[in-house]
């Protein structure tokens, strides 16, 4: 064996191992954390060097050589590689795929860390050339030269050239041959941390906020803090001040938010108060904008980094604090591929970096609450609204006694009138988009269903379509039943129908619907939210998009239509989820001087859930749910992992899980419960049959040990070739 070390390389393939390579013959030194180009099968792949080793389990003659080292310095630090390793082992996911998830797309595809801009400039010779003479022979070249001469010594970058003179490249050839133009390569401009003058002064914190800040200021080292404050209690104020301390120390603050598109107000507030333009990382950016922000976080040029889920993998040069805003939000958990929880990784990362992590929510998850009870995390409570605002009053409307027509009952309609008359804004919440969730035939009772899923098609009246919200399939909406020819009727309501019905009842009001259908066009969401915040719209109708952290100053009434969806849910988290969604949307009401009111339409007003929620708030619901889960042994008192499989044939999906179950049974692990395989709650989706096997244990390490042994067995399992399968550790959806 030669002296050159073996490189342990993570390659983006679905196998749970690193691959051995020899360094290339020449080029930069292959440091840990650098990317390399390697031959893999018949292709070239980009990988990351995870480590060096003296020897390889592969016979020396078979170890291949890297084609090229792509970076001269490590693009991922030891801390970054630690998080990647941790993620791979905690979620039992192939390391190369974790690396791929951690890198911005251009880097994943082998592009350089610093992109270069190619500019075209006019040479000195061009300046002396007789343009008029040239124009006769080569008018296109003159056009090009004139543009470049106008641009001066900086020249023009090639993208801009293409915009101005789409066919410039042909002319450029001739001009370059004559020595009239040349190209220059420059490094793309880096992130410029824009300092803006803080526009708003911090309010004087109330006693609870001061106490919270005092606790947070106790430690610059690791500590997990659950900032549990009712909606509008001033949690954001507390983080802002803590973030400011850290920024003053010259260290970086990473803020994870559920969806940036939904939180323009938060971003604006950060900018205005902290006086720094944050580096943003989210899926709505272009690749190059995302890479610029990533690089700025990595180099330390950006001090304030705000991003969605995947931003947790962003390298930070000098981190001082991580904040997870709206910790309970499900968007922190990725539901496909690498099924990680950015919130949980934030805690792991903070611990590794030995810095504090603050988790904020008005409706904390039971997992976080239980950690506080165990004493692992610190529970900081803000029990009251900040400033003068008082919490909104919750009241039920019994839809059996006062039925709703087109979604709106008489008492709700009256309340809307009252609030509009006194200048208030109204929010009507329904977590179902489209016109109606069901299309039924008046004659034969046939219900329009999706051919690829076990689901009904939703009526979208505006676009005259029937759509499946699970697989995206679209069909034209016909007025007659395909089975018997009778007239069909939409049943139930979605936001679109509510909008129609409100328009009929309140013809003078400006009504704005905000859901994922109405905000598809670029910028539409931003505009709708801004108009809502300014109070231009009188009635807002929408889905949970409207419930997330917004501050609509004029909003005084929230109406919750058909709140019963979660009352009899089958998931053990149904009650927790439903309480979260109601409290969050209710929290939009009465955030300023005028008191808010919340009306909830339900056909089951006597259900114990309502009494608990109205009398005891989220606290009472979460206490009750925790007590119940302790008895029934659901999380957080046990740990779960879900093994999923999907196949075109139902038997294949089940057979694969049967194999997994047999492997587990052979091990005979005590204190591991294996449930299934069973059909997934939606057994067929997008043409595939889905099944699942649930693993449960009160001992996390047992679960991990078992999964660690199971994964490689499954990777080599012949029946795996017929299915798509995945492991979901700490699943938040059981289907
Ligand atoms: P949360 O993040 O808990 O929802 P925010 O920090 O957004 O709460 O505060 C809600 C509203 O109360 C905001 O308009 C904020 O400016 C205001 N506010 C927060 N703290 C105070 C305070 N101490 N005095 C007066 N107003 C405050
Ligand atoms: Zn479908």
mmCIF file of N, CA and C in Angstrom, residues 564-617:
data_model
loop_
_atom_site.group_PDB
_atom_site.id
_atom_site.type_symbol
_atom_site.label_atom_id
_atom_site.label_comp_id
_atom_site.label_asym_id
_atom_site.label_seq_id
_atom_site.Cartn_x
_atom_site.Cartn_y
_atom_site.Cartn_z
ATOM 1 N N UNK A 564 -64.495 21.328 13.842
ATOM 2 C CA UNK A 564 -64.594 19.969 14.376
ATOM 3 C C UNK A 564 -63.655 18.960 13.734
ATOM 4 N N UNK A 565 -62.952 19.401 12.674
ATOM 5 C CA UNK A 565 -62.132 18.433 11.928
ATOM 6 C C UNK A 565 -61.180 17.629 12.796
ATOM 7 N N UNK A 566 -60.611 18.269 13.833
ATOM 8 C CA UNK A 566 -59.611 17.579 14.632
ATOM 9 C C UNK A 566 -60.179 16.925 15.888
ATOM 10 N N UNK A 567 -61.481 17.131 16.124
ATOM 11 C CA UNK A 567 -62.061 16.674 17.389
ATOM 12 C C UNK A 567 -62.020 15.161 17.556
ATOM 13 N N UNK A 568 -62.195 14.465 16.440
ATOM 14 C CA UNK A 568 -62.217 13.005 16.530
ATOM 15 C C UNK A 568 -61.088 12.393 15.709
ATOM 16 N N UNK A 569 -59.995 13.118 15.636
ATOM 17 C CA UNK A 569 -58.861 12.654 14.834
ATOM 18 C C UNK A 569 -58.321 11.327 15.341
ATOM 19 N N UNK A 570 -57.685 10.599 14.443
ATOM 20 C CA UNK A 570 -57.177 9.287 14.833
ATOM 21 C C UNK A 570 -55.737 9.370 15.324
ATOM 22 N N UNK A 571 -55.023 10.417 14.973
ATOM 23 C CA UNK A 571 -53.632 10.555 15.376
ATOM 24 C C UNK A 571 -53.584 10.926 16.861
ATOM 25 N N UNK A 572 -52.600 10.378 17.566
ATOM 26 C CA UNK A 572 -52.538 10.713 18.994
ATOM 27 C C UNK A 572 -52.226 12.180 19.235
ATOM 28 N N UNK A 573 -51.785 12.867 18.198
ATOM 29 C CA UNK A 573 -51.498 14.288 18.357
ATOM 30 C C UNK A 573 -52.678 15.189 17.988
ATOM 31 N N UNK A 574 -53.833 14.605 17.620
ATOM 32 C CA UNK A 574 -54.953 15.423 17.116
ATOM 33 C C UNK A 574 -55.311 16.593 18.027
ATOM 34 N N UNK A 575 -55.487 16.308 19.325
ATOM 35 C CA UNK A 575 -55.934 17.357 20.240
ATOM 36 C C UNK A 575 -54.889 18.465 20.353
ATOM 37 N N UNK A 576 -53.636 18.051 20.470
ATOM 38 C CA UNK A 576 -52.546 19.029 20.574
ATOM 39 C C UNK A 576 -52.542 19.940 19.340
ATOM 40 N N UNK A 577 -52.616 19.324 18.158
ATOM 41 C CA UNK A 577 -52.596 20.068 16.895
ATOM 42 C C UNK A 577 -53.754 21.031 16.787
ATOM 43 N N UNK A 578 -54.933 20.508 17.152
ATOM 44 C CA UNK A 578 -56.121 21.330 16.989
ATOM 45 C C UNK A 578 -56.047 22.532 17.929
ATOM 46 N N UNK A 579 -55.621 22.288 19.163
ATOM 47 C CA UNK A 579 -55.500 23.396 20.113
ATOM 48 C C UNK A 579 -54.472 24.405 19.599
ATOM 49 N N UNK A 580 -53.362 23.917 19.053
ATOM 50 C CA UNK A 580 -52.339 24.827 18.534
ATOM 51 C C UNK A 580 -52.920 25.705 17.430
ATOM 52 N N UNK A 581 -53.637 25.054 16.505
ATOM 53 C CA UNK A 581 -54.085 25.837 15.367
ATOM 54 C C UNK A 581 -55.142 26.855 15.802
ATOM 55 N N UNK A 582 -56.015 26.483 16.739
ATOM 56 C CA UNK A 582 -57.037 27.438 17.191
ATOM 57 C C UNK A 582 -56.412 28.584 17.982
ATOM 58 N N UNK A 583 -55.506 28.254 18.878
ATOM 59 C CA UNK A 583 -54.878 29.307 19.689
ATOM 60 C C UNK A 583 -54.073 30.263 18.803
ATOM 61 N N UNK A 584 -53.381 29.693 17.816
ATOM 62 C CA UNK A 584 -52.570 30.548 16.945
ATOM 63 C C UNK A 584 -53.441 31.511 16.139
ATOM 64 N N UNK A 585 -54.524 30.983 15.579
ATOM 65 C CA UNK A 585 -55.342 31.878 14.757
ATOM 66 C C UNK A 585 -56.106 32.845 15.654
ATOM 67 N N UNK A 586 -56.552 32.373 16.809
ATOM 68 C CA UNK A 586 -57.243 33.255 17.761
ATOM 69 C C UNK A 586 -56.311 34.386 18.188
ATOM 70 N N UNK A 587 -55.031 34.061 18.251
ATOM 71 C CA UNK A 587 -54.026 35.034 18.700
ATOM 72 C C UNK A 587 -53.854 36.209 17.759
ATOM 73 N N UNK A 588 -54.468 36.146 16.574
ATOM 74 C CA UNK A 588 -54.370 37.287 15.656
ATOM 75 C C UNK A 588 -55.334 38.388 16.079
ATOM 76 N N UNK A 589 -56.319 38.077 16.947
ATOM 77 C CA UNK A 589 -57.363 39.055 17.285
ATOM 78 C C UNK A 589 -56.941 39.953 18.436
ATOM 79 N N UNK A 590 -57.278 41.214 18.308
ATOM 80 C CA UNK A 590 -57.119 42.168 19.413
ATOM 81 C C UNK A 590 -55.704 42.338 19.899
ATOM 82 N N UNK A 591 -54.768 42.508 18.965
ATOM 83 C CA UNK A 591 -53.371 42.634 19.379
ATOM 84 C C UNK A 591 -53.001 44.070 19.735
ATOM 85 N N UNK A 592 -53.917 44.997 19.466
ATOM 86 C CA UNK A 592 -53.601 46.361 19.877
ATOM 87 C C UNK A 592 -54.637 46.807 20.901
ATOM 88 N N UNK A 593 -55.014 48.094 20.835
ATOM 89 C CA UNK A 593 -55.832 48.601 21.944
ATOM 90 C C UNK A 593 -57.247 48.008 21.975
ATOM 91 N N UNK A 594 -57.803 47.687 20.784
ATOM 92 C CA UNK A 594 -59.176 47.182 20.812
ATOM 93 C C UNK A 594 -59.230 45.694 21.111
ATOM 94 N N UNK A 595 -60.147 45.318 22.000
ATOM 95 C CA UNK A 595 -60.214 43.927 22.450
ATOM 96 C C UNK A 595 -60.669 43.015 21.316
ATOM 97 N N UNK A 596 -60.199 41.785 21.342
ATOM 98 C CA UNK A 596 -60.550 40.856 20.293
ATOM 99 C C UNK A 596 -61.583 39.849 20.753
ATOM 100 N N UNK A 597 -62.277 39.263 19.754
ATOM 101 C CA UNK A 597 -63.289 38.259 20.042
ATOM 102 C C UNK A 597 -63.049 37.086 19.087
ATOM 103 N N UNK A 598 -63.248 35.873 19.585
ATOM 104 C CA UNK A 598 -63.058 34.696 18.743
ATOM 105 C C UNK A 598 -64.314 33.840 18.811
ATOM 106 N N UNK A 599 -64.911 33.555 17.661
ATOM 107 C CA UNK A 599 -66.113 32.725 17.621
ATOM 108 C C UNK A 599 -65.796 31.423 16.915
ATOM 109 N N UNK A 600 -66.169 30.331 17.557
ATOM 110 C CA UNK A 600 -65.829 29.018 17.008
ATOM 111 C C UNK A 600 -67.115 28.263 16.683
ATOM 112 N N UNK A 601 -67.312 27.908 15.423
ATOM 113 C CA UNK A 601 -68.500 27.144 15.032
ATOM 114 C C UNK A 601 -68.231 25.662 15.239
ATOM 115 N N UNK A 602 -69.098 25.021 16.002
ATOM 116 C CA UNK A 602 -68.918 23.587 16.227
ATOM 117 C C UNK A 602 -70.266 22.887 16.338
ATOM 118 N N UNK A 603 -70.326 21.671 15.874
ATOM 119 C CA UNK A 603 -71.534 20.879 16.023
ATOM 120 C C UNK A 603 -71.501 20.091 17.340
ATOM 121 N N UNK A 604 -70.393 20.205 18.060
ATOM 122 C CA UNK A 604 -70.237 19.431 19.304
ATOM 123 C C UNK A 604 -69.820 20.342 20.463
ATOM 124 N N UNK A 605 -70.671 21.315 20.783
ATOM 125 C CA UNK A 605 -70.259 22.289 21.807
ATOM 126 C C UNK A 605 -70.047 21.656 23.180
ATOM 127 N N UNK A 606 -70.598 20.462 23.393
ATOM 128 C CA UNK A 606 -70.452 19.840 24.714
ATOM 129 C C UNK A 606 -69.176 19.024 24.849
ATOM 130 N N UNK A 607 -68.449 18.900 23.772
ATOM 131 C CA UNK A 607 -67.215 18.129 23.843
ATOM 132 C C UNK A 607 -66.284 18.711 24.904
ATOM 133 N N UNK A 608 -65.710 17.825 25.696
ATOM 134 C CA UNK A 608 -64.843 18.223 26.812
ATOM 135 C C UNK A 608 -63.689 19.129 26.348
ATOM 136 N N UNK A 609 -63.233 18.875 25.112
ATOM 137 C CA UNK A 609 -62.115 19.642 24.563
ATOM 138 C C UNK A 609 -62.365 21.155 24.652
ATOM 139 N N UNK A 610 -63.602 21.561 24.289
ATOM 140 C CA UNK A 610 -63.908 23.002 24.257
ATOM 141 C C UNK A 610 -63.866 23.614 25.642
ATOM 142 N N UNK A 611 -64.444 22.870 26.590
ATOM 143 C CA UNK A 611 -64.492 23.377 27.964
ATOM 144 C C UNK A 611 -63.057 23.603 28.466
ATOM 145 N N UNK A 612 -62.228 22.590 28.218
ATOM 146 C CA UNK A 612 -60.839 22.689 28.670
ATOM 147 C C UNK A 612 -60.137 23.865 28.005
ATOM 148 N N UNK A 613 -60.326 23.987 26.692
ATOM 149 C CA UNK A 613 -59.624 25.041 25.958
ATOM 150 C C UNK A 613 -60.088 26.431 26.405
ATOM 151 N N UNK A 614 -61.407 26.593 26.534
ATOM 152 C CA UNK A 614 -61.927 27.924 26.850
ATOM 153 C C UNK A 614 -61.605 28.305 28.292
ATOM 154 N N UNK A 615 -61.712 27.346 29.190
ATOM 155 C CA UNK A 615 -61.454 27.690 30.592
ATOM 156 C C UNK A 615 -59.967 27.700 30.931
ATOM 157 N N UNK A 616 -59.232 26.785 30.330
ATOM 158 C CA UNK A 616 -57.835 26.649 30.770
ATOM 159 C C UNK A 616 -56.791 27.016 29.735
ATOM 160 N N UNK A 617 -57.243 27.291 28.505
ATOM 161 C CA UNK A 617 -56.295 27.665 27.461
ATOM 162 C C UNK A 617 -55.390 26.513 27.065
#
